[in-house]
Amino acid sequence: MTNYLSPSMLSIDFTKVGEQLKIIEDAGVPYIHLDVMDGVFVPNISFGIPVIQGIRKTSNMVFDAHLMIVDPERYIDQFRKAGADIINFHVEATKDPVGCIAKIKESGAKVGITVKPNTPAEVIRPYLQDVDMVLVMTVEPGFGGQKFMAEQLSKIRTLAKWKAECSFSYDIQVDGGITLENVREVLDAGANVIVAGSAVFGKEDIAGAAKAFLNILKEYEVR
Ligand code: DX5
Ligand code: ZN
């Protein structure tokens, strides 16, 4: 299985966005994770469409948008036009997950369905055949730099088990509190897309931190 690193831009130095995106892209990082928050679905506001549109001109990485907004179906086309390649929406944020999945597919982006820590995997079971990615939150969404919730590992295992049993093709993305110390646990559980915000952009040596993650991810591919 191919593993991917998706550093979260939430922890970037916003006075050096272009420069720091180039650092990770040059280090071989394939994805950039874009945390969009509306101050309603989560108690925080981050950035949105114009920022994504702006950085699209400077980066060839895969844009992995994580929408923490209510009724995400309202803005799918705009995020796609701004440059999102993958659009993750929260199942808790919409009354119509089926419609949301259809809308993302129509836009041409890959579809990711996302669950908060208190949402059981069973809630998204009916949609798994139709998505390209499942995003498992290992912190309460809203802020970077929180502590990893190890009790979410069983959800990752369940999703990996269903994937194998039913030959589903989704990637399993894990987001929140991932560090070089605990990343092996989530890979062991079956995740293959790793988000890391503070553990990459929060470090003095951003390229070094990204490369250390990439090496571990590669090591797991050959196992
Ligand atoms: C939280 C965001 C995460 C967060 C990750 O709502 O979805 O992507 O920025 O940051 P770290 O890796 O610092 O927990
Ligand atoms: Zn995120």
PDB file of C-alpha atoms in Angstrom, residues 1-192:
ATOM      1  CA  MET A   1       0.000   0.000   0.000  1.00  0.00           C
ATOM      2  CA  THR A   2       1.224   3.497  -0.781  1.00  0.00           C
ATOM      3  CA  ASN A   3       1.527   5.850   2.163  1.00  0.00           C
ATOM      4  CA  TYR A   4       1.216   9.625   1.911  1.00  0.00           C
ATOM      5  CA  LEU A   5       2.230  12.488   4.166  1.00  0.00           C
ATOM      6  CA  SER A   6      -0.194  15.427   4.294  1.00  0.00           C
ATOM      7  CA  PRO A   7       1.230  18.228   6.465  1.00  0.00           C
ATOM      8  CA  SER A   8      -1.453  20.555   7.818  1.00  0.00           C
ATOM      9  CA  MET A   9      -1.111  24.161   6.715  1.00  0.00           C
ATOM     10  CA  LEU A  10      -2.813  25.270   9.931  1.00  0.00           C
ATOM     11  CA  SER A  11       0.606  25.207  11.598  1.00  0.00           C
ATOM     12  CA  ILE A  12       2.490  27.028   8.821  1.00  0.00           C
ATOM     13  CA  ASP A  13       4.089  30.426   9.427  1.00  0.00           C
ATOM     14  CA  PHE A  14       1.557  32.568   7.545  1.00  0.00           C
ATOM     15  CA  THR A  15       4.162  35.237   6.874  1.00  0.00           C
ATOM     16  CA  LYS A  16       6.156  32.613   4.916  1.00  0.00           C
ATOM     17  CA  VAL A  17       3.503  30.453   3.272  1.00  0.00           C
ATOM     18  CA  GLY A  18       5.063  30.239  -0.199  1.00  0.00           C
ATOM     19  CA  GLU A  19       8.517  29.600   1.192  1.00  0.00           C
ATOM     20  CA  GLN A  20       7.432  26.875   3.627  1.00  0.00           C
ATOM     21  CA  LEU A  21       5.222  25.118   1.074  1.00  0.00           C
ATOM     22  CA  LYS A  22       8.235  25.004  -1.241  1.00  0.00           C
ATOM     23  CA  ILE A  23      10.360  23.517   1.541  1.00  0.00           C
ATOM     24  CA  ILE A  24       8.043  20.539   1.978  1.00  0.00           C
ATOM     25  CA  GLU A  25       7.394  20.106  -1.737  1.00  0.00           C
ATOM     26  CA  ASP A  26      11.159  20.030  -2.378  1.00  0.00           C
ATOM     27  CA  ALA A  27      11.506  17.479   0.437  1.00  0.00           C
ATOM     28  CA  GLY A  28       9.205  15.163  -1.537  1.00  0.00           C
ATOM     29  CA  VAL A  29       5.950  15.656   0.375  1.00  0.00           C
ATOM     30  CA  PRO A  30       3.028  14.637  -1.870  1.00  0.00           C
ATOM     31  CA  TYR A  31      -0.012  16.267  -0.181  1.00  0.00           C
ATOM     32  CA  ILE A  32      -0.848  19.481   1.658  1.00  0.00           C
ATOM     33  CA  HIS A  33      -3.731  19.278   4.161  1.00  0.00           C
ATOM     34  CA  LEU A  34      -5.958  22.370   4.163  1.00  0.00           C
ATOM     35  CA  ASP A  35      -8.048  22.839   7.304  1.00  0.00           C
ATOM     36  CA  VAL A  36     -11.038  25.036   6.557  1.00  0.00           C
ATOM     37  CA  MET A  37     -13.014  26.135   9.645  1.00  0.00           C
ATOM     38  CA  ASP A  38     -16.185  28.222   9.766  1.00  0.00           C
ATOM     39  CA  GLY A  39     -16.487  29.095  13.459  1.00  0.00           C
ATOM     40  CA  VAL A  40     -19.810  27.185  13.562  1.00  0.00           C
ATOM     41  CA  PHE A  41     -19.028  23.518  13.019  1.00  0.00           C
ATOM     42  CA  VAL A  42     -15.890  24.026  15.105  1.00  0.00           C
ATOM     43  CA  PRO A  43     -15.050  26.797  17.587  1.00  0.00           C
ATOM     44  CA  ASN A  44     -12.349  28.321  15.403  1.00  0.00           C
ATOM     45  CA  ILE A  45     -11.963  30.139  12.074  1.00  0.00           C
ATOM     46  CA  SER A  46      -9.035  29.447   9.763  1.00  0.00           C
ATOM     47  CA  PHE A  47      -8.831  30.234   6.052  1.00  0.00           C
ATOM     48  CA  GLY A  48     -10.891  29.513   2.970  1.00  0.00           C
ATOM     49  CA  ILE A  49     -11.339  29.773  -0.760  1.00  0.00           C
ATOM     50  CA  PRO A  50      -9.129  32.803  -1.655  1.00  0.00           C
ATOM     51  CA  VAL A  51      -6.160  31.407   0.271  1.00  0.00           C
ATOM     52  CA  ILE A  52      -6.434  28.037  -1.458  1.00  0.00           C
ATOM     53  CA  GLN A  53      -6.753  29.765  -4.813  1.00  0.00           C
ATOM     54  CA  GLY A  54      -3.647  31.805  -4.044  1.00  0.00           C
ATOM     55  CA  ILE A  55      -1.389  28.941  -3.038  1.00  0.00           C
ATOM     56  CA  ARG A  56      -2.607  26.810  -5.965  1.00  0.00           C
ATOM     57  CA  LYS A  57      -0.466  29.019  -8.216  1.00  0.00           C
ATOM     58  CA  THR A  58       2.670  28.212  -6.256  1.00  0.00           C
ATOM     59  CA  SER A  59       2.323  24.496  -5.567  1.00  0.00           C
ATOM     60  CA  ASN A  60       1.910  21.229  -7.439  1.00  0.00           C
ATOM     61  CA  MET A  61       1.174  19.163  -4.342  1.00  0.00           C
ATOM     62  CA  VAL A  62      -2.142  17.355  -4.061  1.00  0.00           C
ATOM     63  CA  PHE A  63      -4.522  19.720  -2.256  1.00  0.00           C
ATOM     64  CA  ASP A  64      -6.269  17.746   0.471  1.00  0.00           C
ATOM     65  CA  ALA A  65      -9.074  19.974   1.803  1.00  0.00           C
ATOM     66  CA  HIS A  66     -10.614  19.167   5.196  1.00  0.00           C
ATOM     67  CA  LEU A  67     -13.864  21.108   5.422  1.00  0.00           C
ATOM     68  CA  MET A  68     -14.937  21.786   9.008  1.00  0.00           C
ATOM     69  CA  ILE A  69     -17.985  23.760   7.895  1.00  0.00           C
ATOM     70  CA  VAL A  70     -21.748  23.247   8.186  1.00  0.00           C
ATOM     71  CA  ASP A  71     -23.674  22.202   5.070  1.00  0.00           C
ATOM     72  CA  PRO A  72     -20.469  21.699   3.068  1.00  0.00           C
ATOM     73  CA  GLU A  73     -22.445  20.944  -0.107  1.00  0.00           C
ATOM     74  CA  ARG A  74     -22.955  24.721  -0.509  1.00  0.00           C
ATOM     75  CA  TYR A  75     -19.288  25.322  -1.264  1.00  0.00           C
ATOM     76  CA  ILE A  76     -18.013  22.183  -3.013  1.00  0.00           C
ATOM     77  CA  ASP A  77     -17.769  23.742  -6.465  1.00  0.00           C
ATOM     78  CA  GLN A  78     -15.930  26.779  -5.158  1.00  0.00           C
ATOM     79  CA  PHE A  79     -13.358  24.698  -3.299  1.00  0.00           C
ATOM     80  CA  ARG A  80     -12.867  22.564  -6.377  1.00  0.00           C
ATOM     81  CA  LYS A  81     -12.425  25.634  -8.590  1.00  0.00           C
ATOM     82  CA  ALA A  82      -9.967  27.085  -6.086  1.00  0.00           C
ATOM     83  CA  GLY A  83      -7.805  23.992  -6.545  1.00  0.00           C
ATOM     84  CA  ALA A  84      -8.849  21.268  -4.096  1.00  0.00           C
ATOM     85  CA  ASP A  85      -8.011  17.796  -5.411  1.00  0.00           C
ATOM     86  CA  ILE A  86      -9.533  15.881  -2.498  1.00  0.00           C
ATOM     87  CA  ILE A  87     -12.513  17.234  -0.552  1.00  0.00           C
ATOM     88  CA  ASN A  88     -13.126  15.769   2.906  1.00  0.00           C
ATOM     89  CA  PHE A  89     -16.476  16.669   4.480  1.00  0.00           C
ATOM     90  CA  HIS A  90     -17.728  15.821   7.964  1.00  0.00           C
ATOM     91  CA  VAL A  91     -20.627  13.378   8.100  1.00  0.00           C
ATOM     92  CA  GLU A  92     -21.830  15.291  11.191  1.00  0.00           C
ATOM     93  CA  ALA A  93     -21.977  18.563   9.228  1.00  0.00           C
ATOM     94  CA  THR A  94     -24.539  17.633   6.571  1.00  0.00           C
ATOM     95  CA  LYS A  95     -28.102  16.328   6.455  1.00  0.00           C
ATOM     96  CA  ASP A  96     -27.382  14.753   3.090  1.00  0.00           C
ATOM     97  CA  PRO A  97     -24.134  12.752   2.926  1.00  0.00           C
ATOM     98  CA  VAL A  98     -25.270  11.011  -0.278  1.00  0.00           C
ATOM     99  CA  GLY A  99     -25.868  14.348  -1.999  1.00  0.00           C
ATOM    100  CA  CYS A 100     -22.587  15.688  -0.729  1.00  0.00           C
ATOM    101  CA  ILE A 101     -20.664  12.700  -2.096  1.00  0.00           C
ATOM    102  CA  ALA A 102     -22.419  13.086  -5.473  1.00  0.00           C
ATOM    103  CA  LYS A 103     -21.627  16.796  -5.581  1.00  0.00           C
ATOM    104  CA  ILE A 104     -17.918  16.235  -4.859  1.00  0.00           C
ATOM    105  CA  LYS A 105     -17.744  13.518  -7.527  1.00  0.00           C
ATOM    106  CA  GLU A 106     -19.449  15.757 -10.063  1.00  0.00           C
ATOM    107  CA  SER A 107     -16.917  18.482  -9.326  1.00  0.00           C
ATOM    108  CA  GLY A 108     -14.126  16.108 -10.337  1.00  0.00           C
ATOM    109  CA  ALA A 109     -12.468  16.022  -6.906  1.00  0.00           C
ATOM    110  CA  LYS A 110     -11.834  12.883  -4.880  1.00  0.00           C
ATOM    111  CA  VAL A 111     -14.292  12.324  -2.045  1.00  0.00           C
ATOM    112  CA  GLY A 112     -13.315  12.004   1.592  1.00  0.00           C
ATOM    113  CA  ILE A 113     -15.795  11.334   4.404  1.00  0.00           C
ATOM    114  CA  THR A 114     -14.727  12.423   7.872  1.00  0.00           C
ATOM    115  CA  VAL A 115     -15.674  11.406  11.408  1.00  0.00           C
ATOM    116  CA  LYS A 116     -15.150  13.226  14.701  1.00  0.00           C
ATOM    117  CA  PRO A 117     -13.805  11.172  17.629  1.00  0.00           C
ATOM    118  CA  ASN A 118     -17.263  10.513  19.107  1.00  0.00           C
ATOM    119  CA  THR A 119     -18.785   9.361  15.826  1.00  0.00           C
ATOM    120  CA  PRO A 120     -18.622   5.567  15.464  1.00  0.00           C
ATOM    121  CA  ALA A 121     -17.391   4.003  12.224  1.00  0.00           C
ATOM    122  CA  GLU A 122     -20.842   2.418  11.776  1.00  0.00           C
ATOM    123  CA  VAL A 123     -22.310   5.847  10.961  1.00  0.00           C
ATOM    124  CA  ILE A 124     -20.304   6.033   7.719  1.00  0.00           C
ATOM    125  CA  ARG A 125     -20.562   2.325   6.866  1.00  0.00           C
ATOM    126  CA  PRO A 126     -23.348   2.918   4.275  1.00  0.00           C
ATOM    127  CA  TYR A 127     -21.167   5.358   2.301  1.00  0.00           C
ATOM    128  CA  LEU A 128     -17.863   3.511   2.232  1.00  0.00           C
ATOM    129  CA  GLN A 129     -18.352   1.935  -1.177  1.00  0.00           C
ATOM    130  CA  ASP A 130     -18.668   5.409  -2.687  1.00  0.00           C
ATOM    131  CA  VAL A 131     -15.704   7.293  -1.240  1.00  0.00           C
ATOM    132  CA  ASP A 132     -12.004   7.579  -2.073  1.00  0.00           C
ATOM    133  CA  MET A 133     -10.929   8.410   1.465  1.00  0.00           C
ATOM    134  CA  VAL A 134     -12.034   8.136   5.070  1.00  0.00           C
ATOM    135  CA  LEU A 135     -10.630  10.707   7.466  1.00  0.00           C
ATOM    136  CA  VAL A 136     -10.473   9.633  11.109  1.00  0.00           C
ATOM    137  CA  MET A 137     -10.046  12.484  13.580  1.00  0.00           C
ATOM    138  CA  THR A 138      -7.738  11.649  16.462  1.00  0.00           C
ATOM    139  CA  VAL A 139      -8.397  14.999  18.201  1.00  0.00           C
ATOM    140  CA  GLU A 140     -11.564  17.095  18.488  1.00  0.00           C
ATOM    141  CA  PRO A 141     -11.451  19.188  15.297  1.00  0.00           C
ATOM    142  CA  GLY A 142     -10.755  22.887  15.649  1.00  0.00           C
ATOM    143  CA  PHE A 143      -7.149  23.315  16.709  1.00  0.00           C
ATOM    144  CA  GLY A 144      -3.659  22.104  15.907  1.00  0.00           C
ATOM    145  CA  GLY A 145      -1.210  20.946  18.541  1.00  0.00           C
ATOM    146  CA  GLN A 146      -3.597  18.781  20.598  1.00  0.00           C
ATOM    147  CA  LYS A 147      -2.866  15.391  22.125  1.00  0.00           C
ATOM    148  CA  PHE A 148      -3.445  12.241  20.037  1.00  0.00           C
ATOM    149  CA  MET A 149      -6.450  10.170  21.198  1.00  0.00           C
ATOM    150  CA  ALA A 150      -5.134   6.611  21.210  1.00  0.00           C
ATOM    151  CA  GLU A 151      -8.636   5.218  21.739  1.00  0.00           C
ATOM    152  CA  GLN A 152      -9.353   6.083  18.087  1.00  0.00           C
ATOM    153  CA  LEU A 153      -6.959   3.355  16.922  1.00  0.00           C
ATOM    154  CA  SER A 154      -9.736   0.755  17.125  1.00  0.00           C
ATOM    155  CA  LYS A 155     -11.817   2.822  14.653  1.00  0.00           C
ATOM    156  CA  ILE A 156      -8.893   2.802  12.213  1.00  0.00           C
ATOM    157  CA  ARG A 157      -8.615  -0.983  12.632  1.00  0.00           C
ATOM    158  CA  THR A 158     -12.339  -1.431  11.986  1.00  0.00           C
ATOM    159  CA  LEU A 159     -12.149   0.662   8.817  1.00  0.00           C
ATOM    160  CA  ALA A 160      -9.089  -1.292   7.641  1.00  0.00           C
ATOM    161  CA  LYS A 161     -10.893  -4.575   8.337  1.00  0.00           C
ATOM    162  CA  TRP A 162     -14.018  -3.550   6.374  1.00  0.00           C
ATOM    163  CA  LYS A 163     -11.811  -2.341   3.559  1.00  0.00           C
ATOM    164  CA  ALA A 164     -10.089  -5.731   3.285  1.00  0.00           C
ATOM    165  CA  GLU A 165     -13.274  -7.770   3.722  1.00  0.00           C
ATOM    166  CA  CYS A 166     -15.288  -5.872   1.127  1.00  0.00           C
ATOM    167  CA  SER A 167     -12.411  -4.947  -1.245  1.00  0.00           C
ATOM    168  CA  PHE A 168     -13.122  -1.240  -0.805  1.00  0.00           C
ATOM    169  CA  SER A 169     -10.568   1.132  -2.266  1.00  0.00           C
ATOM    170  CA  TYR A 170     -10.589   4.079   0.143  1.00  0.00           C
ATOM    171  CA  ASP A 171      -7.461   5.504   1.705  1.00  0.00           C
ATOM    172  CA  ILE A 172      -7.520   5.852   5.483  1.00  0.00           C
ATOM    173  CA  GLN A 173      -6.360   9.287   6.579  1.00  0.00           C
ATOM    174  CA  VAL A 174      -5.612  10.083  10.216  1.00  0.00           C
ATOM    175  CA  ASP A 175      -5.559  13.633  11.561  1.00  0.00           C
ATOM    176  CA  GLY A 176      -4.666  15.090  14.949  1.00  0.00           C
ATOM    177  CA  GLY A 177      -1.727  14.842  17.306  1.00  0.00           C
ATOM    178  CA  ILE A 178       0.421  12.655  15.043  1.00  0.00           C
ATOM    179  CA  THR A 179       4.141  12.764  15.826  1.00  0.00           C
ATOM    180  CA  LEU A 180       7.274  10.846  14.842  1.00  0.00           C
ATOM    181  CA  GLU A 181       6.786   8.942  18.110  1.00  0.00           C
ATOM    182  CA  ASN A 182       3.232   7.690  17.497  1.00  0.00           C
ATOM    183  CA  VAL A 183       2.982   7.534  13.695  1.00  0.00           C
ATOM    184  CA  ARG A 184       3.904   3.836  13.660  1.00  0.00           C
ATOM    185  CA  GLU A 185       0.847   3.047  15.791  1.00  0.00           C
ATOM    186  CA  VAL A 186      -1.537   4.551  13.234  1.00  0.00           C
ATOM    187  CA  LEU A 187       0.285   2.864  10.338  1.00  0.00           C
ATOM    188  CA  ASP A 188       0.087  -0.454  12.200  1.00  0.00           C
ATOM    189  CA  ALA A 189      -3.657   0.089  12.672  1.00  0.00           C
ATOM    190  CA  GLY A 190      -4.083   0.451   8.895  1.00  0.00           C
ATOM    191  CA  ALA A 191      -3.891   4.166   8.090  1.00  0.00           C
ATOM    192  CA  ASN A 192      -2.015   5.229   4.953  1.00  0.00           C
TER     193      ASN A 192
END
